PDB file of C-alpha atoms in Angstrom:
ATOM      1  CA  ASP A 252    -150.640  23.790  20.072  1.00 42.00           C
ATOM      2  CA  GLY A 253    -147.806  23.093  22.729  1.00 53.00           C
ATOM      3  CA  VAL A 254    -149.642  20.465  24.643  1.00 61.00           C
ATOM      4  CA  VAL A 255    -147.552  17.143  25.205  1.00 68.00           C
ATOM      5  CA  ASP A 256    -149.516  14.046  26.215  1.00 74.00           C
ATOM      6  CA  ALA A 257    -148.302  12.077  29.276  1.00 76.00           C
ATOM      7  CA  ALA A 258    -146.486   9.284  27.188  1.00 81.00           C
ATOM      8  CA  THR A 259    -144.501  11.900  24.976  1.00 82.00           C
ATOM      9  CA  TRP A 260    -143.525  13.862  28.207  1.00 78.00           C
ATOM     10  CA  ALA A 261    -142.251  10.567  29.898  1.00 82.00           C
ATOM     11  CA  ALA A 262    -140.177   9.761  26.823  1.00 82.00           C
ATOM     12  CA  LEU A 263    -138.724  13.310  26.438  1.00 85.00           C
ATOM     13  CA  PHE A 264    -138.154  13.746  30.199  1.00 87.00           C
ATOM     14  CA  PRO A 265    -137.785  10.362  32.076  1.00 87.00           C
ATOM     15  CA  GLY A 266    -138.232  10.721  35.716  1.00 87.00           C
ATOM     16  CA  VAL A 267    -139.335  14.356  35.556  1.00 85.00           C
ATOM     17  CA  PRO A 268    -142.910  14.821  36.698  1.00 84.00           C
ATOM     18  CA  ALA A 269    -145.163  16.507  33.871  1.00 79.00           C
ATOM     19  CA  PRO A 270    -146.211  20.114  34.928  1.00 76.00           C
ATOM     20  CA  GLN A 271    -149.831  20.648  36.084  1.00 73.00           C
ATOM     21  CA  PRO A 272    -151.934  22.695  33.697  1.00 70.00           C
ATOM     22  CA  VAL A 273    -152.568  26.260  34.921  1.00 70.00           C
ATOM     23  CA  LEU A 274    -156.254  25.729  35.466  1.00 76.00           C
ATOM     24  CA  ALA A 275    -155.887  22.533  37.318  1.00 77.00           C
ATOM     25  CA  GLY A 276    -156.229  24.078  40.521  1.00 79.00           C
ATOM     26  CA  ALA A 277    -158.782  26.747  39.583  1.00 87.00           C
ATOM     27  CA  PRO A 278    -162.330  26.788  40.819  1.00 92.00           C
ATOM     28  CA  LEU A 279    -164.701  24.722  38.827  1.00 93.00           C
ATOM     29  CA  ALA A 280    -166.484  27.842  37.486  1.00 94.00           C
ATOM     30  CA  ASP A 281    -163.255  29.198  36.083  1.00 93.00           C
ATOM     31  CA  ARG A 282    -162.567  25.961  34.449  1.00 92.00           C
ATOM     32  CA  CYS A 283    -165.888  25.599  32.866  1.00 94.00           C
ATOM     33  CA  LEU A 284    -165.606  29.203  31.439  1.00 95.00           C
ATOM     34  CA  ALA A 285    -162.207  28.370  29.943  1.00 93.00           C
ATOM     35  CA  LEU A 286    -163.463  25.103  28.386  1.00 93.00           C
ATOM     36  CA  THR A 287    -166.377  26.692  26.838  1.00 95.00           C
ATOM     37  CA  GLY A 288    -164.368  29.749  25.993  1.00 94.00           C
ATOM     38  CA  SER A 289    -161.959  27.709  24.232  1.00 93.00           C
ATOM     39  CA  PHE A 290    -164.860  26.103  22.148  1.00 91.00           C
ATOM     40  CA  GLU A 291    -166.314  29.676  21.442  1.00 93.00           C
ATOM     41  CA  THR A 292    -163.137  31.167  20.339  1.00 94.00           C
ATOM     42  CA  GLY A 293    -160.723  28.704  19.283  1.00 93.00           C
ATOM     43  CA  ASN A 294    -158.107  29.792  21.643  1.00 93.00           C
ATOM     44  CA  GLN A 295    -156.961  28.443  24.945  1.00 89.00           C
ATOM     45  CA  PRO A 296    -156.955  30.539  28.157  1.00 89.00           C
ATOM     46  CA  PRO A 297    -156.209  33.123  28.576  1.00 90.00           C
ATOM     47  CA  ASP A 298    -156.422  34.136  24.901  1.00 93.00           C
ATOM     48  CA  CYS A 299    -159.885  32.992  24.800  1.00 95.00           C
ATOM     49  CA  PHE A 300    -160.704  36.038  26.853  1.00 96.00           C
ATOM     50  CA  CYS A 301    -159.745  38.183  24.048  1.00 96.00           C
ATOM     51  CA  GLY A 302    -161.241  36.112  21.188  1.00 96.00           C
ATOM     52  CA  MET A 303    -163.198  38.329  18.777  1.00 96.00           C
ATOM     53  CA  ALA A 304    -165.256  37.723  15.606  1.00 96.00           C
ATOM     54  CA  GLY A 305    -166.529  40.321  13.176  1.00 96.00           C
ATOM     55  CA  ASP A 306    -170.146  40.476  11.476  1.00 97.00           C
ATOM     56  CA  PHE A 307    -170.299  37.007  10.118  1.00 94.00           C
ATOM     57  CA  ASP A 308    -173.399  36.366  12.022  1.00 95.00           C
ATOM     58  CA  GLY A 309    -175.031  39.801  11.869  1.00 96.00           C
ATOM     59  CA  GLN A 310    -174.154  40.474  15.432  1.00 97.00           C
ATOM     60  CA  GLY A 311    -171.560  43.324  14.450  1.00 97.00           C
ATOM     61  CA  LEU A 312    -168.967  42.214  16.858  1.00 97.00           C
ATOM     62  CA  SER A 313    -168.554  39.250  19.195  1.00 97.00           C
ATOM     63  CA  PHE A 314    -165.883  39.472  21.792  1.00 97.00           C
ATOM     64  CA  GLY A 315    -164.374  37.476  24.722  1.00 97.00           C
ATOM     65  CA  ALA A 316    -164.659  33.878  26.262  1.00 96.00           C
ATOM     66  CA  LEU A 317    -168.376  33.601  25.714  1.00 97.00           C
ATOM     67  CA  GLN A 318    -168.523  35.800  22.590  1.00 96.00           C
ATOM     68  CA  TRP A 319    -170.670  38.607  24.096  1.00 96.00           C
ATOM     69  CA  ASN A 320    -171.726  40.679  21.156  1.00 97.00           C
ATOM     70  CA  ILE A 321    -173.056  44.043  20.042  1.00 97.00           C
ATOM     71  CA  GLY A 322    -176.262  42.762  18.167  1.00 97.00           C
ATOM     72  CA  GLN A 323    -177.626  40.883  21.308  1.00 96.00           C
ATOM     73  CA  ARG A 324    -176.552  43.902  23.438  1.00 97.00           C
ATOM     74  CA  THR A 325    -174.446  41.453  25.675  1.00 96.00           C
ATOM     75  CA  PHE A 326    -171.103  43.267  25.060  1.00 97.00           C
ATOM     76  CA  GLN A 327    -172.020  46.668  25.945  1.00 97.00           C
ATOM     77  CA  PRO A 328    -172.571  46.154  29.663  1.00 97.00           C
ATOM     78  CA  LEU A 329    -169.365  44.433  30.003  1.00 97.00           C
ATOM     79  CA  LEU A 330    -167.689  47.420  28.439  1.00 97.00           C
ATOM     80  CA  ALA A 331    -169.495  49.869  30.404  1.00 97.00           C
ATOM     81  CA  ARG A 332    -168.674  48.241  33.472  1.00 97.00           C
ATOM     82  CA  MET A 333    -165.142  48.107  32.554  1.00 98.00           C
ATOM     83  CA  ILE A 334    -165.041  51.852  31.857  1.00 97.00           C
ATOM     84  CA  GLU A 335    -166.834  52.555  34.862  1.00 97.00           C
ATOM     85  CA  GLU A 336    -164.719  50.636  37.225  1.00 98.00           C
ATOM     86  CA  HIS A 337    -161.406  50.908  35.537  1.00 98.00           C
ATOM     87  CA  GLU A 338    -161.312  54.033  33.528  1.00 97.00           C
ATOM     88  CA  ASP A 339    -157.393  54.384  33.810  1.00 98.00           C
ATOM     89  CA  VAL A 340    -156.914  50.917  32.128  1.00 98.00           C
ATOM     90  CA  CYS A 341    -159.403  51.763  29.576  1.00 98.00           C
ATOM     91  CA  ARG A 342    -157.692  55.066  28.970  1.00 98.00           C
ATOM     92  CA  SER A 343    -154.290  53.300  28.673  1.00 98.00           C
ATOM     93  CA  ILE A 344    -155.522  50.952  26.070  1.00 98.00           C
ATOM     94  CA  PHE A 345    -157.924  53.203  23.877  1.00 98.00           C
ATOM     95  CA  HIS A 346    -156.473  56.663  24.425  1.00 97.00           C
ATOM     96  CA  GLU A 347    -158.355  59.003  22.365  1.00 96.00           C
ATOM     97  CA  ASN A 348    -160.555  56.310  21.214  1.00 97.00           C
ATOM     98  CA  LEU A 349    -162.163  56.016  24.666  1.00 97.00           C
ATOM     99  CA  ASP A 350    -164.307  59.084  23.706  1.00 96.00           C
ATOM    100  CA  THR A 351    -165.622  57.216  20.684  1.00 96.00           C
ATOM    101  CA  ILE A 352    -166.510  54.231  22.793  1.00 95.00           C
ATOM    102  CA  ARG A 353    -168.331  56.476  25.352  1.00 95.00           C
ATOM    103  CA  ALA A 354    -170.258  58.240  22.653  1.00 94.00           C
ATOM    104  CA  LEU A 355    -171.386  54.765  21.083  1.00 93.00           C
ATOM    105  CA  ALA A 356    -172.802  53.814  24.532  1.00 92.00           C
ATOM    106  CA  GLY A 357    -175.550  56.440  24.193  1.00 93.00           C
ATOM    107  CA  ALA A 358    -176.033  55.527  20.553  1.00 97.00           C
ATOM    108  CA  THR A 359    -178.795  53.525  19.188  1.00 97.00           C
ATOM    109  CA  LEU A 360    -178.310  49.860  18.334  1.00 98.00           C
ATOM    110  CA  GLU A 361    -178.350  50.329  14.732  1.00 97.00           C
ATOM    111  CA  ASN A 362    -175.321  53.169  14.949  1.00 97.00           C
ATOM    112  CA  GLN A 363    -173.560  50.918  17.157  1.00 98.00           C
ATOM    113  CA  LEU A 364    -173.752  48.010  14.504  1.00 98.00           C
ATOM    114  CA  ASP A 365    -172.878  50.610  11.800  1.00 98.00           C
ATOM    115  CA  PHE A 366    -169.956  51.689  13.661  1.00 97.00           C
ATOM    116  CA  VAL A 367    -168.422  48.291  14.302  1.00 97.00           C
ATOM    117  CA  ARG A 368    -169.032  47.099  10.798  1.00 97.00           C
ATOM    118  CA  SER A 369    -167.156  50.221   9.669  1.00 97.00           C
ATOM    119  CA  ILE A 370    -164.072  49.092  11.403  1.00 98.00           C
ATOM    120  CA  GLN A 371    -163.741  45.733   9.708  1.00 97.00           C
ATOM    121  CA  THR A 372    -162.875  44.234   6.565  1.00 97.00           C
ATOM    122  CA  ARG A 373    -164.578  40.964   5.427  1.00 94.00           C
ATOM    123  CA  GLY A 374    -165.304  40.146   9.062  1.00 92.00           C
ATOM    124  CA  GLN A 375    -161.974  40.818  10.364  1.00 96.00           C
ATOM    125  CA  ILE A 376    -161.579  43.744  12.848  1.00 97.00           C
ATOM    126  CA  ASN A 377    -159.181  46.298  11.496  1.00 98.00           C
ATOM    127  CA  GLU A 378    -156.315  47.847  13.392  1.00 97.00           C
ATOM    128  CA  PRO A 379    -155.940  49.948  15.721  1.00 97.00           C
ATOM    129  CA  TRP A 380    -159.220  48.627  17.094  1.00 98.00           C
ATOM    130  CA  ARG A 381    -158.099  44.785  16.808  1.00 97.00           C
ATOM    131  CA  GLY A 382    -155.063  45.540  18.986  1.00 97.00           C
ATOM    132  CA  MET A 383    -156.659  47.489  21.410  1.00 98.00           C
ATOM    133  CA  LEU A 384    -159.491  45.003  21.897  1.00 98.00           C
ATOM    134  CA  LYS A 385    -157.105  42.216  22.106  1.00 97.00           C
ATOM    135  CA  THR A 386    -155.314  44.209  24.975  1.00 97.00           C
ATOM    136  CA  LEU A 387    -158.592  44.928  26.805  1.00 98.00           C
ATOM    137  CA  GLY A 388    -159.181  41.021  26.852  1.00 97.00           C
ATOM    138  CA  ARG A 389    -155.708  40.380  28.234  1.00 96.00           C
ATOM    139  CA  THR A 390    -156.137  42.469  31.437  1.00 97.00           C
ATOM    140  CA  THR A 391    -157.009  40.926  34.488  1.00 95.00           C
ATOM    141  CA  GLU A 392    -159.811  43.524  35.076  1.00 98.00           C
ATOM    142  CA  PHE A 393    -161.611  42.604  31.998  1.00 97.00           C
ATOM    143  CA  ARG A 394    -161.162  38.847  32.303  1.00 95.00           C
ATOM    144  CA  ASP A 395    -162.632  39.266  35.897  1.00 96.00           C
ATOM    145  CA  ILE A 396    -165.671  41.009  34.360  1.00 97.00           C
ATOM    146  CA  GLN A 397    -166.181  38.290  31.992  1.00 97.00           C
ATOM    147  CA  THR A 398    -165.944  35.706  34.956  1.00 95.00           C
ATOM    148  CA  SER A 399    -168.593  37.866  36.733  1.00 96.00           C
ATOM    149  CA  ALA A 400    -170.725  37.926  33.790  1.00 96.00           C
ATOM    150  CA  ALA A 401    -170.545  34.115  33.409  1.00 96.00           C
ATOM    151  CA  SER A 402    -171.399  33.438  36.838  1.00 96.00           C
ATOM    152  CA  ARG A 403    -175.080  33.621  36.106  1.00 95.00           C
ATOM    153  CA  LEU A 404    -174.709  30.742  33.512  1.00 96.00           C
ATOM    154  CA  PHE A 405    -172.609  28.678  35.983  1.00 96.00           C
ATOM    155  CA  GLN A 406    -175.543  29.268  38.700  1.00 97.00           C
ATOM    156  CA  GLN A 407    -177.962  28.297  36.116  1.00 96.00           C
ATOM    157  CA  ALA A 408    -175.971  25.193  35.113  1.00 97.00           C
ATOM    158  CA  GLY A 409    -175.819  24.044  38.863  1.00 97.00           C
ATOM    159  CA  GLU A 410    -179.779  24.199  38.801  1.00 96.00           C
ATOM    160  CA  MET A 411    -179.597  22.094  35.980  1.00 95.00           C
ATOM    161  CA  CYS A 412    -177.449  19.623  37.251  1.00 96.00           C
ATOM    162  CA  ALA A 413    -179.508  19.479  40.391  1.00 97.00           C
ATOM    163  CA  GLU A 414    -182.801  18.933  38.154  1.00 94.00           C
ATOM    164  CA  TYR A 415    -181.212  15.927  36.431  1.00 94.00           C
ATOM    165  CA  GLY A 416    -179.463  14.727  39.527  1.00 96.00           C
ATOM    166  CA  LEU A 417    -176.127  15.068  38.184  1.00 96.00           C
ATOM    167  CA  THR A 418    -173.191  15.711  40.493  1.00 96.00           C
ATOM    168  CA  SER A 419    -170.097  15.229  38.478  1.00 96.00           C
ATOM    169  CA  GLN A 420    -167.515  18.166  37.348  1.00 95.00           C
ATOM    170  CA  ARG A 421    -168.106  17.002  33.916  1.00 95.00           C
ATOM    171  CA  ALA A 422    -171.658  17.315  34.087  1.00 96.00           C
ATOM    172  CA  MET A 423    -171.396  20.776  35.368  1.00 96.00           C
ATOM    173  CA  ALA A 424    -169.167  21.531  32.437  1.00 95.00           C
ATOM    174  CA  LEU A 425    -171.653  20.137  29.971  1.00 96.00           C
ATOM    175  CA  MET A 426    -174.508  22.084  31.529  1.00 96.00           C
ATOM    176  CA  PHE A 427    -172.571  25.257  31.418  1.00 96.00           C
ATOM    177  CA  ASP A 428    -171.854  24.736  27.751  1.00 95.00           C
ATOM    178  CA  ILE A 429    -175.617  24.168  27.188  1.00 95.00           C
ATOM    179  CA  CYS A 430    -176.570  27.118  29.168  1.00 95.00           C
ATOM    180  CA  THR A 431    -174.098  29.212  26.933  1.00 94.00           C
ATOM    181  CA  GLN A 432    -174.979  27.711  23.576  1.00 91.00           C
ATOM    182  CA  ASN A 433    -178.900  27.139  24.038  1.00 91.00           C
ATOM    183  CA  GLY A 434    -179.873  28.974  27.150  1.00 90.00           C
ATOM    184  CA  SER A 435    -181.347  25.730  28.625  1.00 90.00           C
ATOM    185  CA  ILE A 436    -182.750  22.320  27.544  1.00 91.00           C
ATOM    186  CA  ASP A 437    -186.006  22.328  25.610  1.00 90.00           C
ATOM    187  CA  ALA A 438    -189.056  20.764  27.205  1.00 89.00           C
ATOM    188  CA  ILE A 439    -189.192  18.144  24.482  1.00 92.00           C
ATOM    189  CA  VAL A 440    -185.614  17.160  25.157  1.00 88.00           C
ATOM    190  CA  LYS A 441    -186.330  17.123  28.837  1.00 85.00           C
ATOM    191  CA  SER A 442    -189.170  14.752  28.411  1.00 85.00           C
TER     192      SER A 442
END
């Protein structure tokens, strides 16, 4: 996986300080998103921002760091925002297929699900869609949109930390993951 622990680094490169991870100096919200994104997609950042899964769960297509999806209508707003704010980037990625994406925006959920199921085989997104979506997720613009969309969960995680009297970064990361996975903590668990 390319990660070398401190002892191995010291043995291989005596006297040379180990490089700091790219995320070490990032804001806490970005680190929480990257951590949960790596759990969600099985990919380290920045590749977690272009993680995708097919229709294994009935959601049609799940995409990005937090696996926004078609079935729950969480992916469509991100894609619409990307097209609205960065049409030139979208055109350079999707080319003539951008018109298909635009047409799908006005389609029923059933038709959207039918379409994304038609572009996959046994739960794997087919080319050229797989490559186009990966490219989309690798753009700074779409990573920023994902980060913006995740900010609501980060705020909710902060509120949960306050409710439980937790102040550590580790607690914030835990609460962010709970907000992503479960939405909140059930009343029975709270008690």
